[in-house]
Amino acid sequence: MKSMIVSAIKNILVKNIKVKKNKNHSKKALISYIVHPFFSKKKKHPNSIELECIVDVFIELGYAVTIIDYRYDKKIDFDDYSVIFGFGRSVEKAVRSVSDVKVVYYATGAPSEYQNSQAIKALIRYNEKYNVKPLESVRIAKFTDVPQLSLATGVVCVGNSFSKSLYQRYNRNVCSVPSTYFKTNVHIRSLDKIKSERNNFVWLGGTGAIHKGLDIVIEYFKSRRDLHLDIFGPLKNEKTFFGNIGSLPSNIIYHGFHSVDSSYFSDVMKKCSIVILPSCSEGQATSLITACANFNMMSLHTLECTMPESINNNLIEPNLNSVELVINRISELDDRSFLKLCNYYGNICRENNSPHNFKIKMHQALSSIINSGK
């Protein structure tokens, strides 16, 4: 009970607080995103790393920066700011105001209309097999982002050219940036161990098991007892999902949630060589980036995961036949070629998705949109 009260108080505080950085500059920028990382020593989540980089970029561009939570609902005089960046209630109000302020919408996932249509398709897929619709296992956006997207000066979206094309339906001025990840010590794979590791897969994700295709993955691995699957994710509240999936065979292990820098997580991940995520909609899947960059894994993912395009050579679709086809194709690789591909994926993600590269791309995107004529 005490922890629930403390959590409720923290929730109220973060929704009503302003954090200010670089106060002495005359130009001012308002960031509507998240503020809780400023009150935590833990900076392991990609969102926290992104926030730090975004604030640094605005300071480099010569702005005094105010950061608020995306749920902040107090009155704001938008004319005090030259730029408003982010999403949420304040951005919604800003784009509807008569102010001349530049508004940059920050898109961390797919557009709400696209995400919801994809989520409903996934729910229908699950319902056709189990005759139940567990809404807690898909990610349906409750509020539309169309006004913010369409009326903003420009959009910075996380992802690749596919992500960019989705947002260009609403706004012509769109720049894409890569996601980033929490860096740990890179696991170096060796040829003498790859033979035993190449049959070990991992599904790594957040909430929304159906949204992220875990039902498809489990169904496939139930039919392939010669392969092993580890599952990491905070899914304990998705009881309807697991209730219908049934008991897991010995080749499938659900570990629950573990911190990415824990020895338990690391020990399991080192034994796996392929991360799989047949998700129906993502921004850019940071779980895949984390696995590839830190553990030199190969990734099997959908187009909707919006991964770096140079590692989209093993795309899967969110269905059983596609997963089977791609895994069978990979199984034909000799050990040396398999290891080379794992290392290639790791190198691409470390280069493309480093916090340093995220910051460079964000700097370019913000400079382009802020200096545009719209």
XYZ file of N, CA, C and O in Angstrom, residues 89-262:
696
model
N -0.210 16.810 -24.530
C -1.247 17.827 -24.337
C -0.770 19.221 -24.702
O -1.487 19.987 -25.356
N 0.425 19.580 -24.289
C 0.919 20.929 -24.548
C 1.185 21.151 -26.032
O 0.945 22.248 -26.557
N 1.688 20.138 -26.715
C 1.927 20.256 -28.153
C 0.603 20.380 -28.889
O 0.470 21.154 -29.851
N -0.398 19.631 -28.442
C -1.731 19.729 -29.031
C -2.266 21.155 -28.923
O -2.816 21.712 -29.886
N -2.101 21.746 -27.748
C -2.565 23.128 -27.556
C -1.757 24.103 -28.400
O -2.300 25.067 -28.965
N -0.450 23.851 -28.507
C 0.431 24.770 -29.232
C 0.088 24.825 -30.720
O 0.039 25.903 -31.311
N -0.155 23.658 -31.338
C -0.437 23.652 -32.777
C -1.793 24.270 -33.091
O -2.049 24.692 -34.226
N -2.670 24.332 -32.106
C -3.998 24.922 -32.316
C -4.027 26.415 -31.977
O -5.042 27.080 -32.185
N -2.928 26.921 -31.417
C -2.889 28.331 -31.036
C -2.540 29.192 -32.246
O -2.146 28.696 -33.298
N -2.655 30.497 -32.085
C -2.362 31.436 -33.188
C -0.902 31.890 -33.132
O -0.491 32.780 -33.861
N -0.132 31.273 -32.285
C 1.262 31.661 -32.093
C 2.099 31.357 -33.342
O 1.792 30.472 -34.130
N 3.188 32.118 -33.513
C 4.133 31.888 -34.613
C 5.274 30.960 -34.200
O 6.273 30.838 -34.906
N 5.146 30.325 -33.075
C 6.180 29.428 -32.562
C 6.362 28.234 -33.493
O 5.394 27.681 -34.019
N 7.623 27.831 -33.698
C 7.907 26.609 -34.463
C 7.577 25.405 -33.565
O 8.069 25.308 -32.439
N 6.739 24.507 -34.074
C 6.358 23.309 -33.326
C 6.905 22.080 -34.049
O 6.604 21.855 -35.228
N 7.711 21.294 -33.341
C 8.308 20.084 -33.909
C 7.721 18.879 -33.187
O 7.948 18.691 -31.985
N 6.955 18.090 -33.905
C 6.351 16.892 -33.306
C 7.389 15.774 -33.262
O 8.046 15.471 -34.271
N 7.533 15.131 -32.097
C 8.494 14.035 -31.939
C 7.733 12.718 -31.942
O 6.965 12.422 -31.022
N 7.944 11.936 -32.975
C 7.199 10.691 -33.181
C 8.069 9.494 -32.826
O 8.973 9.126 -33.567
N 7.790 8.896 -31.681
C 8.600 7.768 -31.205
C 8.035 6.408 -31.620
O 8.690 5.388 -31.447
N 6.819 6.415 -32.143
C 6.200 5.187 -32.636
C 5.588 5.456 -33.994
O 5.847 6.493 -34.609
N 4.769 4.553 -34.478
C 4.069 4.779 -35.737
C 2.910 5.750 -35.516
O 2.463 5.936 -34.377
N 2.399 6.394 -36.572
C 1.214 7.248 -36.411
C 0.072 6.471 -35.778
O -0.099 5.272 -36.036
N -0.716 7.126 -34.936
C -1.753 6.440 -34.159
C -2.740 5.693 -35.045
O -3.154 4.573 -34.715
N -3.118 6.273 -36.181
C -4.071 5.603 -37.071
C -3.487 4.304 -37.609
O -4.165 3.271 -37.655
N -2.224 4.345 -38.012
C -1.568 3.147 -38.544
C -1.362 2.119 -37.431
O -1.650 0.921 -37.606
N -0.860 2.568 -36.291
C -0.627 1.660 -35.161
C -1.908 0.941 -34.758
O -1.904 -0.281 -34.545
N -3.001 1.684 -34.653
C -4.257 1.075 -34.216
C -4.800 0.077 -35.226
O -5.324 -0.976 -34.850
N -4.678 0.381 -36.511
C -5.152 -0.568 -37.531
C -4.334 -1.845 -37.510
O -4.878 -2.947 -37.659
N -3.031 -1.718 -37.284
C -2.160 -2.885 -37.195
C -2.458 -3.702 -35.941
O -2.468 -4.943 -35.971
N -2.690 -3.003 -34.820
C -3.000 -3.683 -33.563
C -4.303 -4.468 -33.668
O -4.409 -5.595 -33.158
N -5.290 -3.891 -34.325
C -6.577 -4.579 -34.505
C -6.411 -5.824 -35.369
O -7.007 -6.876 -35.087
N -5.575 -5.740 -36.395
C -5.291 -6.916 -37.224
C -4.671 -8.034 -36.380
O -5.026 -9.211 -36.529
N -3.735 -7.655 -35.498
C -3.090 -8.649 -34.630
C -4.100 -9.266 -33.672
O -4.067 -10.475 -33.402
N -5.009 -8.440 -33.153
C -6.033 -8.923 -32.230
C -6.991 -9.884 -32.933
O -7.385 -10.916 -32.362
N -7.347 -9.555 -34.168
C -8.215 -10.446 -34.954
C -7.517 -11.776 -35.204
O -8.134 -12.847 -35.103
N -6.223 -11.714 -35.514
C -5.432 -12.934 -35.726
C -5.491 -13.840 -34.502
O -5.722 -15.055 -34.602
N -5.307 -13.253 -33.330
C -5.320 -14.015 -32.085
C -6.723 -14.543 -31.784
O -6.891 -15.700 -31.363
N -7.736 -13.724 -32.029
C -9.124 -14.107 -31.758
C -9.573 -15.272 -32.645
O -10.341 -16.140 -32.207
N -9.096 -15.298 -33.879
C -9.464 -16.378 -34.786
C -8.954 -17.731 -34.301
O -9.555 -18.765 -34.580
N -7.870 -17.708 -33.539
C -7.303 -18.965 -33.028
C -7.837 -19.322 -31.648
O -8.136 -20.485 -31.364
N -8.005 -18.309 -30.762
C -8.334 -18.585 -29.363
C -9.720 -18.092 -28.943
O -10.132 -18.309 -27.803
N -10.410 -17.391 -29.841
C -11.766 -16.892 -29.575
C -11.817 -15.990 -28.343
O -12.721 -16.069 -27.514
N -10.836 -15.105 -28.228
C -10.790 -14.130 -27.137
C -9.984 -12.931 -27.609
O -9.093 -13.067 -28.455
N -10.295 -11.744 -27.065
C -9.616 -10.517 -27.489
C -9.005 -9.802 -26.286
O -9.609 -8.878 -25.736
N -7.825 -10.216 -25.861
C -7.186 -9.557 -24.709
C -6.568 -8.211 -25.104
O -5.442 -8.140 -25.588
N -7.302 -7.136 -24.873
C -6.864 -5.806 -25.288
C -5.566 -5.380 -24.615
O -4.824 -4.553 -25.153
N -5.290 -5.928 -23.425
C -4.067 -5.549 -22.719
C -2.806 -6.053 -23.429
O -1.695 -5.624 -23.114
N -2.988 -6.943 -24.404
C -1.837 -7.525 -25.100
C -1.570 -6.897 -26.461
O -0.750 -7.391 -27.232
N -2.303 -5.822 -26.775
C -1.993 -5.013 -27.958
C -1.860 -3.556 -27.516
O -2.319 -3.180 -26.439
N -1.243 -2.768 -28.350
C -1.030 -1.363 -28.024
C -1.912 -0.492 -28.912
O -1.598 -0.277 -30.084
N -3.024 -0.038 -28.354
C -3.943 0.826 -29.076
C -3.856 2.233 -28.505
O -4.058 2.437 -27.312
N -3.515 3.186 -29.360
C -3.400 4.581 -28.930
C -4.784 5.141 -28.634
O -5.691 5.039 -29.460
N -4.961 5.709 -27.446
C -6.262 6.222 -27.028
C -6.569 7.591 -27.637
O -7.718 7.977 -27.761
N -5.514 8.333 -27.976
C -5.711 9.683 -28.506
C -5.058 9.801 -29.877
O -3.948 9.310 -30.093
N -5.719 10.450 -30.793
C -5.169 10.625 -32.128
C -4.076 11.686 -32.126
O -4.146 12.676 -31.398
N -3.056 11.478 -32.932
C -1.981 12.460 -33.055
C -2.080 13.248 -34.357
O -1.190 14.027 -34.684
N -3.162 13.064 -35.099
C -3.302 13.695 -36.409
C -3.219 15.221 -36.354
O -2.489 15.832 -37.145
N -3.931 15.918 -35.425
C -3.802 17.385 -35.383
C -2.369 17.836 -35.129
O -1.890 18.787 -35.771
N -1.681 17.181 -34.196
C -0.305 17.552 -33.895
C 0.592 17.338 -35.108
O 1.440 18.173 -35.436
N 0.393 16.212 -35.788
C 1.199 15.893 -36.964
C 0.961 16.876 -38.103
O 1.900 17.391 -38.710
N -0.286 17.106 -38.406
C -0.649 17.887 -39.583
C -0.357 19.373 -39.426
O -0.003 20.044 -40.400
N -0.504 19.894 -38.212
C -0.362 21.328 -37.996
C 1.034 21.739 -37.546
O 1.342 22.925 -37.511
N 1.888 20.785 -37.208
C 3.239 21.096 -36.738
C 4.097 21.660 -37.870
O 3.847 21.415 -39.060
N 5.116 22.419 -37.497
C 6.085 22.922 -38.476
C 6.777 21.765 -39.170
O 7.043 21.802 -40.376
N 7.063 20.728 -38.410
C 7.718 19.546 -38.951
C 7.660 18.392 -37.970
O 7.217 18.552 -36.830
N 8.116 17.234 -38.421
C 8.065 16.009 -37.623
C 9.453 15.375 -37.592
O 10.109 15.235 -38.630
N 9.901 15.011 -36.400
C 11.090 14.159 -36.250
C 10.586 12.791 -35.832
O 10.002 12.643 -34.750
N 10.770 11.790 -36.686
C 10.288 10.443 -36.361
C 11.464 9.507 -36.129
O 12.498 9.605 -36.777
N 11.281 8.605 -35.184
C 12.280 7.590 -34.890
C 12.060 6.412 -35.843
O 10.945 5.893 -35.944
N 13.114 6.012 -36.549
C 12.977 4.880 -37.461
C 13.786 5.045 -38.725
O 14.860 5.641 -38.731
N 13.248 4.519 -39.827
C 13.948 4.551 -41.107
C 13.063 5.191 -42.175
O 12.117 5.915 -41.864
N 13.332 4.906 -43.444
C 12.562 5.525 -44.520
C 11.108 5.064 -44.527
O 10.216 5.797 -44.967
N 10.846 3.842 -44.036
C 9.466 3.375 -43.940
C 8.695 4.223 -42.923
O 7.570 4.658 -43.184
N 9.308 4.480 -41.762
C 8.694 5.347 -40.753
C 8.413 6.724 -41.351
O 7.321 7.283 -41.181
N 9.406 7.238 -42.053
C 9.287 8.568 -42.644
C 8.118 8.624 -43.621
O 7.351 9.598 -43.635
N 7.956 7.573 -44.429
C 6.874 7.553 -45.419
C 5.496 7.565 -44.755
O 4.550 8.143 -45.285
N 5.379 6.920 -43.584
C 4.101 6.920 -42.866
C 3.739 8.326 -42.398
O 2.577 8.746 -42.478
N 4.735 9.073 -41.924
C 4.471 10.412 -41.403
C 4.317 11.452 -42.506
O 3.678 12.490 -42.301
N 4.869 11.161 -43.675
C 4.714 12.096 -44.794
C 3.278 12.117 -45.328
O 2.942 12.981 -46.131
N 2.451 11.198 -44.871
C 1.030 11.247 -45.207
C 0.343 12.428 -44.517
O -0.714 12.867 -44.946
N 0.959 12.913 -43.447
C 0.351 13.965 -42.633
C 1.105 15.289 -42.689
O 0.530 16.340 -42.429
N 2.405 15.223 -42.981
C 3.229 16.426 -42.943
C 4.374 16.257 -43.946
O 5.036 15.216 -43.966
N 4.615 17.259 -44.758
C 5.671 17.165 -45.778
C 7.068 17.313 -45.188
O 8.051 16.860 -45.786
N 7.159 17.969 -44.050
C 8.465 18.298 -43.461
C 8.829 17.265 -42.395
O 8.620 17.483 -41.197
N 9.352 16.129 -42.825
C 9.638 15.010 -41.921
C 11.115 14.627 -42.002
O 11.672 14.470 -43.093
N 11.748 14.486 -40.852
C 13.119 13.985 -40.751
C 13.114 12.738 -39.867
O 12.394 12.698 -38.865
N 13.894 11.743 -40.226
C 13.971 10.532 -39.405
C 15.296 10.479 -38.653
O 16.320 10.977 -39.134
N 15.260 9.904 -37.459
C 16.461 9.691 -36.645
C 16.450 8.243 -36.166
O 15.384 7.631 -36.056
N 17.609 7.667 -35.887
C 17.630 6.296 -35.359
C 17.239 6.286 -33.888
O 17.320 7.311 -33.208
N 16.795 5.147 -33.397
C 16.631 5.000 -31.951
C 18.010 4.790 -31.340
O 19.007 4.641 -32.062
N 18.089 4.778 -30.039
C 19.358 4.495 -29.393
C 19.151 3.407 -28.340
O 18.051 2.852 -28.206
N 20.180 3.087 -27.588
C 20.097 1.952 -26.664
C 21.077 2.129 -25.520
O 21.976 2.973 -25.571
N 20.871 1.338 -24.463
C 21.774 1.337 -23.316
C 22.934 0.384 -23.612
O 22.737 -0.806 -23.837
N 24.127 0.931 -23.621
C 25.306 0.148 -23.989
C 25.850 -0.646 -22.805
O 26.016 -0.119 -21.711
N 26.124 -1.922 -23.032
C 26.834 -2.756 -22.064
C 28.100 -3.260 -22.750
O 28.387 -2.906 -23.893
N 28.867 -4.093 -22.081
C 30.037 -4.680 -22.716
C 29.612 -5.573 -23.875
O 28.721 -6.409 -23.730
N 30.229 -5.389 -25.023
C 29.850 -6.149 -26.215
C 30.317 -7.594 -26.079
O 31.478 -7.867 -25.752
N 29.401 -8.521 -26.318
C 29.730 -9.942 -26.287
C 30.331 -10.352 -27.628
O 29.720 -10.157 -28.679
N 31.529 -10.912 -27.591
C 32.214 -11.348 -28.806
C 31.918 -12.832 -29.047
O 32.228 -13.682 -28.204
N 31.313 -13.127 -30.171
C 30.990 -14.525 -30.509
C 32.171 -15.198 -31.197
O 32.958 -14.549 -31.883
N 32.279 -16.498 -31.009
C 33.389 -17.253 -31.595
C 32.866 -18.409 -32.442
O 31.767 -18.923 -32.207
N 33.651 -18.807 -33.399
C 33.252 -19.860 -34.329
C 33.086 -21.202 -33.615
O 32.200 -21.995 -33.964
N 33.897 -21.465 -32.589
C 33.824 -22.760 -31.915
C 32.542 -22.921 -31.076
O 32.122 -24.037 -30.779
N 31.877 -21.781 -30.733
C 30.649 -21.864 -29.937
C 29.376 -21.662 -30.754
O 28.283 -21.948 -30.267
N 29.539 -21.174 -31.965
C 28.354 -20.794 -32.733
C 27.486 -21.990 -33.090
O 26.262 -21.863 -33.243
N 28.061 -23.151 -33.198
C 27.277 -24.346 -33.539
C 26.211 -24.631 -32.487
O 25.075 -24.985 -32.808
N 26.561 -24.455 -31.216
C 25.586 -24.703 -30.144
C 24.666 -23.501 -29.930
O 23.532 -23.649 -29.482
N 25.139 -22.304 -30.278
C 24.356 -21.092 -30.031
C 23.338 -20.793 -31.129
O 22.336 -20.125 -30.884
N 23.573 -21.300 -32.332
C 22.750 -20.877 -33.467
C 21.316 -21.418 -33.424
O 20.452 -20.925 -34.149
N 21.055 -22.374 -32.580
C 19.686 -22.882 -32.423
C 18.955 -22.248 -31.244
O 17.832 -22.645 -30.921
N 19.593 -21.264 -30.616
C 19.000 -20.595 -29.461
C 18.500 -19.195 -29.857
O 19.279 -18.341 -30.286
N 17.204 -18.968 -29.689
C 16.554 -17.717 -30.062
C 16.074 -16.995 -28.801
O 15.898 -17.610 -27.756
N 15.838 -15.694 -28.946
C 15.262 -14.939 -27.838
C 14.205 -13.971 -28.373
O 14.381 -13.360 -29.425
N 13.082 -13.898 -27.668
C 12.075 -12.854 -27.890
C 12.256 -11.869 -26.759
O 12.195 -12.224 -25.591
N 12.476 -10.606 -27.105
C 12.758 -9.571 -26.118
C 11.855 -8.378 -26.417
O 11.916 -7.805 -27.506
N 10.991 -8.020 -25.472
C 10.064 -6.924 -25.748
C 9.403 -6.389 -24.500
O 9.563 -6.926 -23.402
N 8.631 -5.319 -24.697
C 7.856 -4.736 -23.607
C 6.467 -5.328 -23.563
O 6.220 -6.431 -24.064
N 5.537 -4.601 -22.964
C 4.158 -5.081 -22.883
C 3.521 -5.127 -24.273
O 3.957 -4.437 -25.197
N 2.499 -5.952 -24.390
C 1.826 -6.109 -25.682
C 2.302 -7.355 -26.414
O 2.842 -7.278 -27.516
N 2.094 -8.512 -25.804
C 2.617 -9.760 -26.361
C 2.058 -10.068 -27.744
O 2.790 -10.531 -28.636
N 0.763 -9.827 -27.947
C 0.155 -10.097 -29.256
C 0.621 -9.061 -30.268
O 0.935 -9.391 -31.421
N 0.676 -7.813 -29.844
C 1.151 -6.718 -30.691
C 2.543 -7.045 -31.242
O 2.843 -6.790 -32.411
N 3.364 -7.635 -30.404
C 4.747 -7.920 -30.759
C 4.960 -9.356 -31.243
O 6.098 -9.824 -31.336
N 3.855 -10.053 -31.525
C 3.934 -11.339 -32.197
C 4.420 -12.512 -31.379
O 4.832 -13.534 -31.931
N 4.362 -12.407 -30.046
C 4.858 -13.507 -29.214
C 4.017 -14.770 -29.402
O 4.548 -15.887 -29.314
N 2.721 -14.625 -29.668
C 1.873 -15.803 -29.898
C 2.349 -16.606 -31.103
O 2.365 -17.839 -31.079
N 2.779 -15.904 -32.150
C 3.294 -16.565 -33.356
C 4.591 -17.294 -33.038
O 4.792 -18.450 -33.436
N 5.464 -16.613 -32.301
C 6.775 -17.191 -31.963
C 6.608 -18.449 -31.112
O 7.236 -19.491 -31.373
N 5.761 -18.378 -30.092
C 5.550 -19.532 -29.220
C 4.954 -20.699 -29.997
O 5.384 -21.854 -29.846
N 3.978 -20.414 -30.855
C 3.357 -21.479 -31.646
C 4.388 -22.177 -32.524
O 4.394 -23.405 -32.640
N 5.285 -21.384 -33.125
C 6.308 -21.983 -33.982
C 7.266 -22.863 -33.173
O 7.567 -23.996 -33.553
N 7.737 -22.349 -32.033
C 8.734 -23.096 -31.258
C 8.129 -24.298 -30.537
O 8.857 -25.228 -30.178
N 6.830 -24.292 -30.353
C 6.184 -25.500 -29.830
C 6.281 -26.642 -30.826
O 6.298 -27.824 -30.431
N 6.363 -26.305 -32.096
C 6.452 -27.328 -33.138
C 7.901 -27.675 -33.492
O 8.141 -28.581 -34.279
N 8.854 -26.941 -32.893
C 10.281 -27.164 -33.183
C 11.033 -27.407 -31.882
O 11.727 -26.551 -31.364
N 10.900 -28.613 -31.348
C 11.547 -28.933 -30.066
C 13.073 -29.026 -30.203
O 13.772 -29.112 -29.193
N 13.561 -28.998 -31.439
C 15.011 -29.016 -31.655
C 15.625 -27.626 -31.501
O 16.846 -27.473 -31.451
N 14.770 -26.597 -31.413
C 15.222 -25.225 -31.212
C 14.844 -24.759 -29.813
O 13.920 -25.288 -29.200
N 15.553 -23.744 -29.322
C 15.302 -23.223 -27.970
C 14.891 -21.764 -28.044
O 15.437 -20.988 -28.838
N 13.933 -21.364 -27.202
C 13.466 -19.985 -27.158
C 13.467 -19.472 -25.723
O 12.862 -20.074 -24.834
N 14.137 -18.335 -25.509
C 14.061 -17.605 -24.239
C 13.176 -16.387 -24.447
O 13.224 -15.744 -25.509
N 12.377 -16.043 -23.435
C 11.453 -14.907 -23.517
C 11.726 -13.957 -22.370
O 11.714 -14.352 -21.202
N 12.008 -12.689 -22.697
C 12.207 -11.651 -21.699
C 11.181 -10.542 -21.923
O 11.020 -10.054 -23.042
N 10.501 -10.124 -20.853
C 9.570 -9.016 -20.965
C 8.671 -8.905 -19.750
O 8.411 -9.902 -19.066
N 8.152 -7.708 -19.478
C 7.266 -7.484 -18.329
C 5.827 -7.869 -18.655
O 4.950 -7.015 -18.821
N 5.567 -9.147 -18.752
C 4.279 -9.637 -19.265
C 3.409 -10.289 -18.200
O 2.414 -10.947 -18.529
N 3.730 -10.100 -16.928
C 3.022 -10.823 -15.861
C 1.543 -10.459 -15.771
O 0.733 -11.241 -15.270
N 1.176 -9.271 -16.266
C -0.232 -8.849 -16.206
C -1.050 -9.319 -17.408
O -2.261 -9.102 -17.444
N -0.404 -9.940 -18.371
C -1.106 -10.392 -19.569
C -1.545 -11.854 -19.379
O -1.152 -12.764 -20.117
N -2.385 -12.050 -18.380
C -2.783 -13.401 -17.959
C -3.676 -14.091 -18.980
O -3.618 -15.309 -19.149
N -4.530 -13.322 -19.656
C -5.398 -13.925 -20.671
C -4.564 -14.503 -21.800
O -4.839 -15.605 -22.303
N -3.539 -13.776 -22.194
C -2.645 -14.244 -23.251
C -2.020 -15.579 -22.876
O -2.110 -16.563 -23.618
N -1.377 -15.647 -21.728
C -0.698 -16.873 -21.319
C -1.697 -17.989 -20.998
O -1.397 -19.165 -21.202
N -2.884 -17.610 -20.513
C -3.897 -18.616 -20.222
C -4.337 -19.367 -21.454
O -4.602 -20.579 -21.401
N -4.414 -18.682 -22.575
C -4.824 -19.328 -23.819
C -3.670 -20.020 -24.527
O -3.875 -21.007 -25.225
N -2.472 -19.487 -24.365
C -1.297 -20.117 -24.986
C -1.054 -21.496 -24.393
O -0.630 -22.425 -25.064
N -1.361 -21.642 -23.100
C -1.172 -22.930 -22.433
C 0.228 -23.089 -21.878
O 1.064 -22.186 -21.926
N 0.500 -24.258 -21.339
C 1.806 -24.522 -20.728
C 2.903 -24.512 -21.788
O 2.695 -24.911 -22.933
N 4.074 -24.047 -21.376
C 5.195 -23.964 -22.298
C 6.032 -25.232 -22.211
O 6.312 -25.729 -21.119
N 6.447 -25.781 -23.358
C 7.311 -26.971 -23.345
C 8.703 -26.632 -22.830
O 9.044 -25.460 -22.652
N 9.515 -27.630 -22.632
C 10.828 -27.437 -22.004
C 11.784 -26.616 -22.857
O 12.770 -26.075 -22.338
N 11.529 -26.498 -24.153
C 12.428 -25.731 -25.015
C 12.079 -24.233 -25.052
O 12.733 -23.464 -25.754
N 11.036 -23.833 -24.294
C 10.641 -22.426 -24.220
C 10.650 -21.992 -22.754
O 9.967 -22.587 -21.922
N 11.429 -20.968 -22.439
C 11.544 -20.495 -21.057
C 11.174 -19.022 -20.976
O 11.746 -18.187 -21.686
N 10.202 -18.704 -20.112
C 9.826 -17.309 -19.863
C 10.549 -16.834 -18.608
O 10.362 -17.373 -17.528
N 11.373 -15.812 -18.757
C 12.201 -15.314 -17.666
C 11.604 -14.115 -16.951
O 12.111 -13.716 -15.894
N 10.578 -13.491 -17.524
C 10.054 -12.256 -16.955
C 10.930 -11.075 -17.334
O 11.677 -11.121 -18.312
N 10.847 -10.014 -16.548
C 11.646 -8.820 -16.825
C 12.947 -8.853 -16.036
O 12.961 -9.158 -14.854
N 14.042 -8.536 -16.716
C 15.349 -8.398 -16.061
C 16.068 -7.196 -16.648
O 15.979 -6.930 -17.850
N 16.778 -6.465 -15.819
C 17.513 -5.298 -16.279
C 18.559 -5.698 -17.314
O 19.188 -6.762 -17.200
N 18.764 -4.838 -18.314
C 19.685 -5.171 -19.403
C 21.130 -5.269 -18.938
O 21.961 -5.868 -19.636
N 21.448 -4.678 -17.789
C 22.832 -4.776 -17.304
C 22.988 -5.798 -16.187
O 24.024 -5.852 -15.527
N 21.960 -6.649 -15.990
C 22.066 -7.685 -14.954
C 22.860 -8.869 -15.484
O 22.856 -9.166 -16.684
